[in-house]
mmCIF file of C-alpha atoms in Angstrom:
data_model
loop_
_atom_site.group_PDB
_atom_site.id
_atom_site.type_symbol
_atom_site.label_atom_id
_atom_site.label_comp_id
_atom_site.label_asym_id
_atom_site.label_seq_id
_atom_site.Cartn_x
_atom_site.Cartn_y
_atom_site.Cartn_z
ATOM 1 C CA UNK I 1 91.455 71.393 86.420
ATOM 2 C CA UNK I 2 91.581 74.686 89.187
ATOM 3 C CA UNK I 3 88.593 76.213 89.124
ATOM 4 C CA UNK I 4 89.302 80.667 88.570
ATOM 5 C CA UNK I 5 89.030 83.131 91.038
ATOM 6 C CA UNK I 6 85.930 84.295 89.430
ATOM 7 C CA UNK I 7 84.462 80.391 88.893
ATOM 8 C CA UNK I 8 85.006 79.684 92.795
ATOM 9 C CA UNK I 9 83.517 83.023 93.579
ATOM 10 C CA UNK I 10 80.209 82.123 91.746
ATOM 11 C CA UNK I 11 79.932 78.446 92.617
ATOM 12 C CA UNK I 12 76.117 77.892 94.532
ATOM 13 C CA UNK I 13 77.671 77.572 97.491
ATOM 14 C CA UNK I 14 79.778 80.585 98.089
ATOM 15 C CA UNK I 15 77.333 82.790 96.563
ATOM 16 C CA UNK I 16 74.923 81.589 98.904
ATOM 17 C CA UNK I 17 77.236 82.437 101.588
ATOM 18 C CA UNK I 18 77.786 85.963 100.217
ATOM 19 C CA UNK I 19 73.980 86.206 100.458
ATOM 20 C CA UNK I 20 73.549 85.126 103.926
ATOM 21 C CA UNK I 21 75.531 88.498 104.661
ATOM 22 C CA UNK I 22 73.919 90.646 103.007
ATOM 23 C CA UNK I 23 70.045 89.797 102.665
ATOM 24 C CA UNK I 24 69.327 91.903 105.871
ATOM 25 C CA UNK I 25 70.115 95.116 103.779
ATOM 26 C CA UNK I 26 67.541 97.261 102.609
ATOM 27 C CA UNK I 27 69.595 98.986 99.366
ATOM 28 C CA UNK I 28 68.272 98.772 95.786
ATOM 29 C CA UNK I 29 69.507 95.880 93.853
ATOM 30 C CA UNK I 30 70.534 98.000 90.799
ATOM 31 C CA UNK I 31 69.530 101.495 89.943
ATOM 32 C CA UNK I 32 66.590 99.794 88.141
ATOM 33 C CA UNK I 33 65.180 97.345 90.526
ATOM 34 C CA UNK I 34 64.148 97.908 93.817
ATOM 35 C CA UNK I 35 64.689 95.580 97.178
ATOM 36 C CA UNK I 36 61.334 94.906 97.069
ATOM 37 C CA UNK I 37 61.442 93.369 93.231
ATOM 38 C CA UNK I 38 64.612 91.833 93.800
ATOM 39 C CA UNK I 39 63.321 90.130 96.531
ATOM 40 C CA UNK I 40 60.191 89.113 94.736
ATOM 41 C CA UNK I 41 62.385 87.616 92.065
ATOM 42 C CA UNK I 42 65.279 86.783 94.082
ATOM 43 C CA UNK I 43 66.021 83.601 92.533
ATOM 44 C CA UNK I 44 66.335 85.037 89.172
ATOM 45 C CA UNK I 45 68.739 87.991 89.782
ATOM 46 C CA UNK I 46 70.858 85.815 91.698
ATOM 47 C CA UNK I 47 71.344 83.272 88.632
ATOM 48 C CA UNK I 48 71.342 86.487 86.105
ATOM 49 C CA UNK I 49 74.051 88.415 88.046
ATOM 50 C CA UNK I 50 76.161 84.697 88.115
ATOM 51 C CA UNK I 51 75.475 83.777 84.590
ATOM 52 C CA UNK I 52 76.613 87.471 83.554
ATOM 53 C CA UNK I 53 79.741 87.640 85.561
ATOM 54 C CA UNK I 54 81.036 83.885 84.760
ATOM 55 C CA UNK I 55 79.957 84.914 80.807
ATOM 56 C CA UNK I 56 82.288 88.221 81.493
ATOM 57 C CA UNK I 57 79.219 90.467 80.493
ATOM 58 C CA UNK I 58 79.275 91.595 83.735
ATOM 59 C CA UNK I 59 79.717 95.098 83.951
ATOM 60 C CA UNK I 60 79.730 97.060 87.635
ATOM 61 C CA UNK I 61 76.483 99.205 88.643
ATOM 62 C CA UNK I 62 77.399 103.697 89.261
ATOM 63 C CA UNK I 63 78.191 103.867 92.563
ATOM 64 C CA UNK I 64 76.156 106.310 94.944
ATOM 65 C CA UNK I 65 78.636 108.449 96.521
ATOM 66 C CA UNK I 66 78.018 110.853 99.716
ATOM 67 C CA UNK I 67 79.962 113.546 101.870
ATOM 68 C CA UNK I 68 80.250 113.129 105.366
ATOM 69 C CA UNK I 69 82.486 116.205 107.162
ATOM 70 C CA UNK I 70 85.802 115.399 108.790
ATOM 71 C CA UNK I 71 87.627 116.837 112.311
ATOM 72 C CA UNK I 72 89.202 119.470 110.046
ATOM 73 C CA UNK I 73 86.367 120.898 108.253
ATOM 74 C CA UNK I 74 86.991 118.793 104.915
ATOM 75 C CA UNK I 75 84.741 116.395 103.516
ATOM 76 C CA UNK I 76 85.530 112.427 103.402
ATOM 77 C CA UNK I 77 83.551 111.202 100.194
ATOM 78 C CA UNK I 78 81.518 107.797 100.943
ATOM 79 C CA UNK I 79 80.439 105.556 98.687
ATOM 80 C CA UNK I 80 77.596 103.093 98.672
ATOM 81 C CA UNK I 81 77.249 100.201 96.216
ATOM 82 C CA UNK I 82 74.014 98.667 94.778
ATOM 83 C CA UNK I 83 73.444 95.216 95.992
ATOM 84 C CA UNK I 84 74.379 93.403 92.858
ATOM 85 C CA UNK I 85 78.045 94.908 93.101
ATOM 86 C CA UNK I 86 77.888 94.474 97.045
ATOM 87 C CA UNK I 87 77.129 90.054 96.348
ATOM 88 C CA UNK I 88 79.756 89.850 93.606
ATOM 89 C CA UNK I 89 82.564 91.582 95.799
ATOM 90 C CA UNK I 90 81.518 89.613 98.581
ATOM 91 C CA UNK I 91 81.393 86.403 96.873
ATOM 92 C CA UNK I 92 85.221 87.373 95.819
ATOM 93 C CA UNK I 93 86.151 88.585 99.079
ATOM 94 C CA UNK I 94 85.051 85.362 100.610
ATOM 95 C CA UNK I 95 87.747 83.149 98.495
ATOM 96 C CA UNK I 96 90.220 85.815 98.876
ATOM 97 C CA UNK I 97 90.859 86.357 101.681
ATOM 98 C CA UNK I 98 91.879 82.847 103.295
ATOM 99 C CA UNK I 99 94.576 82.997 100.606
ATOM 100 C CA UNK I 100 95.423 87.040 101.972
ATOM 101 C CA UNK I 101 95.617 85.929 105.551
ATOM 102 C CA UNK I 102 98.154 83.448 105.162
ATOM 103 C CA UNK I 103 100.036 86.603 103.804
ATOM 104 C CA UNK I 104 99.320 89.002 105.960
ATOM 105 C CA UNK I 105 102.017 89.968 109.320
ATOM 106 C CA UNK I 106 100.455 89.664 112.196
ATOM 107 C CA UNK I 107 101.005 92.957 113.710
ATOM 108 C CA UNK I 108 98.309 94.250 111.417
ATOM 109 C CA UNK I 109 94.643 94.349 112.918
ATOM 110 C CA UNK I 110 92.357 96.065 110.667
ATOM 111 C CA UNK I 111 89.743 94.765 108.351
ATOM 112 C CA UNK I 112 90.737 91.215 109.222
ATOM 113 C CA UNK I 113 88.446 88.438 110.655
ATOM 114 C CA UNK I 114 88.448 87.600 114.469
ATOM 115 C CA UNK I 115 90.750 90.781 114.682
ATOM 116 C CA UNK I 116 89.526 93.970 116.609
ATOM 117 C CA UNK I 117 90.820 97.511 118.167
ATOM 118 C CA UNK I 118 90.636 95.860 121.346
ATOM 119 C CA UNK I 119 93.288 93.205 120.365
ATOM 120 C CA UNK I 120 95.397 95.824 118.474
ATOM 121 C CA UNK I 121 95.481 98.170 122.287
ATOM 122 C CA UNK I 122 96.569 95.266 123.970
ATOM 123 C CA UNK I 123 99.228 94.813 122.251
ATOM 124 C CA UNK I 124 100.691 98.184 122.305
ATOM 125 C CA UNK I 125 100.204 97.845 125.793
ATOM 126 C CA UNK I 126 102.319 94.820 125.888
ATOM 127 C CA UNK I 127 105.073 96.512 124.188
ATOM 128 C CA UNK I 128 104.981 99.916 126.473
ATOM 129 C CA UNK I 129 105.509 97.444 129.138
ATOM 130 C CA UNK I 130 108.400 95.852 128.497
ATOM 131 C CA UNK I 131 109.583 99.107 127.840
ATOM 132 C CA UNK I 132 109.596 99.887 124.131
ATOM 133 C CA UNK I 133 108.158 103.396 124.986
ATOM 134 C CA UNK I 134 109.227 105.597 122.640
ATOM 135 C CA UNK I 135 106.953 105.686 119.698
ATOM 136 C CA UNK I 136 106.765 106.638 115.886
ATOM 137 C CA UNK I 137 103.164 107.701 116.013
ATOM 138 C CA UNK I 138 101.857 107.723 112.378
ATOM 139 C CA UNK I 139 98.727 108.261 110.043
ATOM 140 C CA UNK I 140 99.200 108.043 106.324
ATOM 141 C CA UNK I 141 98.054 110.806 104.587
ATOM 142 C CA UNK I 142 94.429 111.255 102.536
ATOM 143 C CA UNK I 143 95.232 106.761 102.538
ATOM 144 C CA UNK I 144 92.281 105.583 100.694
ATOM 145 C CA UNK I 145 92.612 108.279 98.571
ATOM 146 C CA UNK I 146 96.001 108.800 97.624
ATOM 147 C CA UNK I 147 96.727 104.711 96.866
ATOM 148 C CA UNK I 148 98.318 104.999 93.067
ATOM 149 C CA UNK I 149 96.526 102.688 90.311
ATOM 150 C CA UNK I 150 98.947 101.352 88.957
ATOM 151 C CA UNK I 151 101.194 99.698 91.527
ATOM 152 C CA UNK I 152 97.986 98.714 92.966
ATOM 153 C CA UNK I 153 97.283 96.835 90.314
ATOM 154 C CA UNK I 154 100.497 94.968 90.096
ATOM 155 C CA UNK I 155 99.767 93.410 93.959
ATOM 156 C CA UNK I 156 96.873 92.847 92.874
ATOM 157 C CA UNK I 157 97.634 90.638 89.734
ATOM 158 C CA UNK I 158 100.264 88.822 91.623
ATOM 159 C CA UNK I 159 97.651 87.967 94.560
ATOM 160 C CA UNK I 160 94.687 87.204 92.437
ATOM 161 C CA UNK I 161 96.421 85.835 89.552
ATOM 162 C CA UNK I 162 93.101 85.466 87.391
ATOM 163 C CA UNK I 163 92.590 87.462 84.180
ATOM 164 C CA UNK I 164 88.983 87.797 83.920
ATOM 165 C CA UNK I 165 88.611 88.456 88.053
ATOM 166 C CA UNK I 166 91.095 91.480 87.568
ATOM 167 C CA UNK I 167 89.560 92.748 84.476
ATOM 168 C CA UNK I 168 86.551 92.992 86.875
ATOM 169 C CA UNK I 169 88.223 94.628 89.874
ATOM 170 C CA UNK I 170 89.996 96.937 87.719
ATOM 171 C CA UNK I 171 86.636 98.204 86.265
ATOM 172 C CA UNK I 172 85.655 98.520 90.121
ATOM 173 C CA UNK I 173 89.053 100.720 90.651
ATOM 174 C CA UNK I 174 88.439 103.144 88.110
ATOM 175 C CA UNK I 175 84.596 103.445 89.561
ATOM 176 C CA UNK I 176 85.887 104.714 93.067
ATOM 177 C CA UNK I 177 89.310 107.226 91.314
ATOM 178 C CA UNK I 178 89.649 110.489 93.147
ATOM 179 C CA UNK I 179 92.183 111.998 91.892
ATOM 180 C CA UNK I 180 92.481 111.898 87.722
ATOM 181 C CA UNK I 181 94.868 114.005 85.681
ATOM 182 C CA UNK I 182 96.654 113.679 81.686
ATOM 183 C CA UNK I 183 99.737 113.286 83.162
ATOM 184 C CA UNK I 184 99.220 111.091 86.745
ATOM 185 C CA UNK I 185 97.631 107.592 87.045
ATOM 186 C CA UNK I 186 94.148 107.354 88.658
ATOM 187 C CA UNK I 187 94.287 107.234 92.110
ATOM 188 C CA UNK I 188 92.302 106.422 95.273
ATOM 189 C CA UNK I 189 89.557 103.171 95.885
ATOM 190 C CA UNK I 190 86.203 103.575 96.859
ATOM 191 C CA UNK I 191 85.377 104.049 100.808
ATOM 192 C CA UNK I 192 82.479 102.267 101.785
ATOM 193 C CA UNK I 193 83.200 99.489 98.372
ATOM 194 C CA UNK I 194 83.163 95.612 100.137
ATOM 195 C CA UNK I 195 86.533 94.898 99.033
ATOM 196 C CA UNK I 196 88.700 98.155 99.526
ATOM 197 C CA UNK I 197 89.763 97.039 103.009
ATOM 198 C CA UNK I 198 91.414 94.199 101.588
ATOM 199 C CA UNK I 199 92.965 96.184 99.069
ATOM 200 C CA UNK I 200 94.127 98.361 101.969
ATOM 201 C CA UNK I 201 96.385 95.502 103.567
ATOM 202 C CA UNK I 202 97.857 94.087 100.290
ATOM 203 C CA UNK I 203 98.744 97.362 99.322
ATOM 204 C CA UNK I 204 100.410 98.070 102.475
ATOM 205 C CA UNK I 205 101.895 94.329 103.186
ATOM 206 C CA UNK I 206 105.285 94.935 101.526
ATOM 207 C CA UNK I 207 105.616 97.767 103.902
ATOM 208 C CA UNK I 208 104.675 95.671 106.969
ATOM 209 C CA UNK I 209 106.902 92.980 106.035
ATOM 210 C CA UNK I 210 110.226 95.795 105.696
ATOM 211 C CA UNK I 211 109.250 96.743 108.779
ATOM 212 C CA UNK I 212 109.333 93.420 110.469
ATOM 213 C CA UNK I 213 112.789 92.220 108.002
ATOM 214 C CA UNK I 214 114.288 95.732 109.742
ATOM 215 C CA UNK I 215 113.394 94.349 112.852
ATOM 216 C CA UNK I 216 111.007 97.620 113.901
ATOM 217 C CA UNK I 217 108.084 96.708 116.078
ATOM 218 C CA UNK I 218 104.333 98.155 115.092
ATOM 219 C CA UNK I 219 101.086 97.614 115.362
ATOM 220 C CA UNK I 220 99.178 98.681 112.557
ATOM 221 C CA UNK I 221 95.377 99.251 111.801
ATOM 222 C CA UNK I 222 94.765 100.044 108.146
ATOM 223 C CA UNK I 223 96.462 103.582 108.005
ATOM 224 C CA UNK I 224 96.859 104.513 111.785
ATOM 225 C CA UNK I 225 99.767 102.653 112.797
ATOM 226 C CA UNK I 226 102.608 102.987 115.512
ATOM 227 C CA UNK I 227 106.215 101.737 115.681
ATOM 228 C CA UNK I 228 108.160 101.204 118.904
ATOM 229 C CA UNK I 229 111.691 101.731 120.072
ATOM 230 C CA UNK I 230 113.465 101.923 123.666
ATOM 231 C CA UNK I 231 114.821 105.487 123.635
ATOM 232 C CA UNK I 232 114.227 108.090 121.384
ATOM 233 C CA UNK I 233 117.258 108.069 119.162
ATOM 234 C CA UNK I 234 115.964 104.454 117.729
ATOM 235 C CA UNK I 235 112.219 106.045 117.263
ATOM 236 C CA UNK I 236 113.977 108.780 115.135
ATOM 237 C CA UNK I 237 115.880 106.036 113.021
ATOM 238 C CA UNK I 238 112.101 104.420 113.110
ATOM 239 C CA UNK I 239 110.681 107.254 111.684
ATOM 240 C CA UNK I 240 113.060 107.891 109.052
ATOM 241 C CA UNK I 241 112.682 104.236 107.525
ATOM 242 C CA UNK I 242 108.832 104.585 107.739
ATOM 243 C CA UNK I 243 109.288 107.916 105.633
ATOM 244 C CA UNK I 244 111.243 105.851 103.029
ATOM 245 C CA UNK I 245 108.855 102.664 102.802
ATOM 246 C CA UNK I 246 105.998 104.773 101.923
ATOM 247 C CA UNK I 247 107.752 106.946 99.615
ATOM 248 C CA UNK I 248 108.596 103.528 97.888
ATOM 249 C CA UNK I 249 104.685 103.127 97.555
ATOM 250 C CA UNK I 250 103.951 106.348 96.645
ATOM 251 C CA UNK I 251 102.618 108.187 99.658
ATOM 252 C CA UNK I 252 103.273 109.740 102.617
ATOM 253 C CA UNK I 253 103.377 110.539 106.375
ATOM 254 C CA UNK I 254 100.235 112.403 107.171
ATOM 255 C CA UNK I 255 102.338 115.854 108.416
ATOM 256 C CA UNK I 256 99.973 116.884 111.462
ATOM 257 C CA UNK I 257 99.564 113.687 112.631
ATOM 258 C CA UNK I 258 103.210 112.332 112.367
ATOM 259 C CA UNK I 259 104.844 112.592 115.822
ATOM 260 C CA UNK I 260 107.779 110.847 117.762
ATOM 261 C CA UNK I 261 106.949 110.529 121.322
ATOM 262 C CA UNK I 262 107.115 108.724 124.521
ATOM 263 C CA UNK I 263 104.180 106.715 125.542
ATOM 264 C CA UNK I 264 101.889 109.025 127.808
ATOM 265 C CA UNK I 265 97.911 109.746 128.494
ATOM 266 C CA UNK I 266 98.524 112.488 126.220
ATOM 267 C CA UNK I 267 99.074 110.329 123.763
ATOM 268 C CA UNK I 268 95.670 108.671 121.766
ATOM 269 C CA UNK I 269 95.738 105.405 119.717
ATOM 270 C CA UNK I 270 92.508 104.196 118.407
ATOM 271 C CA UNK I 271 90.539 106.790 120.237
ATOM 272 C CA UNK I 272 92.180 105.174 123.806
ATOM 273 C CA UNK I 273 95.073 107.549 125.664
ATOM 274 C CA UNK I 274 98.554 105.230 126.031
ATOM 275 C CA UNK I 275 99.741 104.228 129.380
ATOM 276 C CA UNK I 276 102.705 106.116 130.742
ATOM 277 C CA UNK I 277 105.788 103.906 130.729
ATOM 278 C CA UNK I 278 106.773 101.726 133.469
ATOM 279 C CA UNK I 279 109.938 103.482 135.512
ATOM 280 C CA UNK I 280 113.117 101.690 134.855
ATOM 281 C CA UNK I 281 114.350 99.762 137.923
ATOM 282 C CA UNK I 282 118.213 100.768 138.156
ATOM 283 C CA UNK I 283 120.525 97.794 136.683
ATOM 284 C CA UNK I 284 117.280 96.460 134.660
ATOM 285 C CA UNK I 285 117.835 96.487 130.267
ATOM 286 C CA UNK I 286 115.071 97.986 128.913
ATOM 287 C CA UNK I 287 114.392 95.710 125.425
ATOM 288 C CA UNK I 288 115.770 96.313 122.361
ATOM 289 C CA UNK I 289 114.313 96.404 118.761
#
């Protein structure tokens, strides 16, 4: 018989693994015990928090939540979990997401393993070159916290497909809500919370793959993402699709930030200015999306 989700997460030798990653942090285990005492009884907590979570008495510690300011004056809310919640999310983010990578397109770079800025550049370098130099250059707005609840959840339950694991990660989704109201479903995941960048990239999958079926080149990384045409009436058709794709998931194009443009200096991508295109030798085809 298939072990769960939540049974694979807590065998020995995952959860060892999980620990490995985190036993160079100084937070508190729980609001009630300190590093230092979980330390001193590490053994114990460690076969506790298991116990409680494969028992489904588990239950998720407050989060500590802080304000750091933004460009514009606002305030991005942080989170930071106790070290209990941080071992059980990485003990289920460590059999996740094998299974999310073979999902995942590959023109997405964030929050992924052996994946970087660095890699995500040279690739839209790559693309400028062979002259797909007209851009669709795109943040989604207030992302982390505008991602709806409920259609979350629904990826989520197909992906996972294990009662008891999303019982838990629901519990963890209604921890990090920013935005509540009567007549609205929660929305928003916790910044700073071990598994809301992989929440990030199933959420925004579906829209990766339309993109890809509509045959529109990107390179995405989490929320900051551009899409690349050869002139500019394509990038306009570009942008209009994009609109639409979010809309389907219930957000938006970040208004500001939204632009259709030629590749330039002017232009920044991951805090690095875009080369200016290559000129087009007369009777060479620039490619087509």
């Amino acid at each position: 018989m298939t072990a769960s989700v939540l049974e694979q997460a807590m065998a020995p030798d995952v959860l060892d693994r999980a620990w490995r990653k985190l036993k160079g942090e100084h937070t508190p285990w729980s609001p009630t015990v300190s590093r230092e005492d979980a330390q001193r009884h590490l053994m114990r907590h460690l076969l506790e928090c298991r116990q409680a979570v494969l028992d489904g008495a588990y239950r998720p510690q407050p989060l500590r939540q802080f304000t750091m300011p933004k460009p514009d004056g606002r305030q991005r809310v942080l989170t930071a979990q106790y070290l209990q919640d941080k071992l059980v999310q990485r003990a289920l983010l460590t059999v996740l997401e094998p299974r999310a990578e073979a999902l995942f397109h590959d023109d997405s770079f964030a929050y992924r393993p052996r994946r970087n800025v660095a890699q995500a550049l040279a690739k839209v370098r790559e693309r400028v070159r062979i002259g797909l130099d007209w851009l669709v250059d795109a943040d989604i707005e207030a992302f982390f916290d505008s991602i709806p609840h409920r259609r979350l959840l629904r990826v989520l339950e197909r992906f996972v497909a294990d009662r008891a694991a999303m019982s838990l990660i629901a519990r963890w989704l209604d921890q990090g809500a920013h935005v509540r109201s009567l007549l609205s479903t929660p929305r928003g995941i916790a910044q700073g919370a071990i598994l809301s960048p992989l929440f990030c990239n199933l959420y925004l999958n579906d829209y990766d793959q339309a993109l890809a079926k509509a045959n529109i080149p990107f390179v995405r990384f989490a929320d900051d993402f551009l899409c690349f045409a050869p002139d500019r009436e394509t990038a306009q058709r570009a942008h209009a699709f994009v609109e639409r794709a979010l809309q389907r998931l219930d957000l938006r194009l970040h208004p500001t930030k939204t632009q259709v443009v030629r590749s330039s200096r002017e232009v920044i991508f991951l805090g690095e200015s875009l080369p200016q295109p290559a000129r087009v030798q007369p009777g060479k085809n620039r490619a087509k999306c």
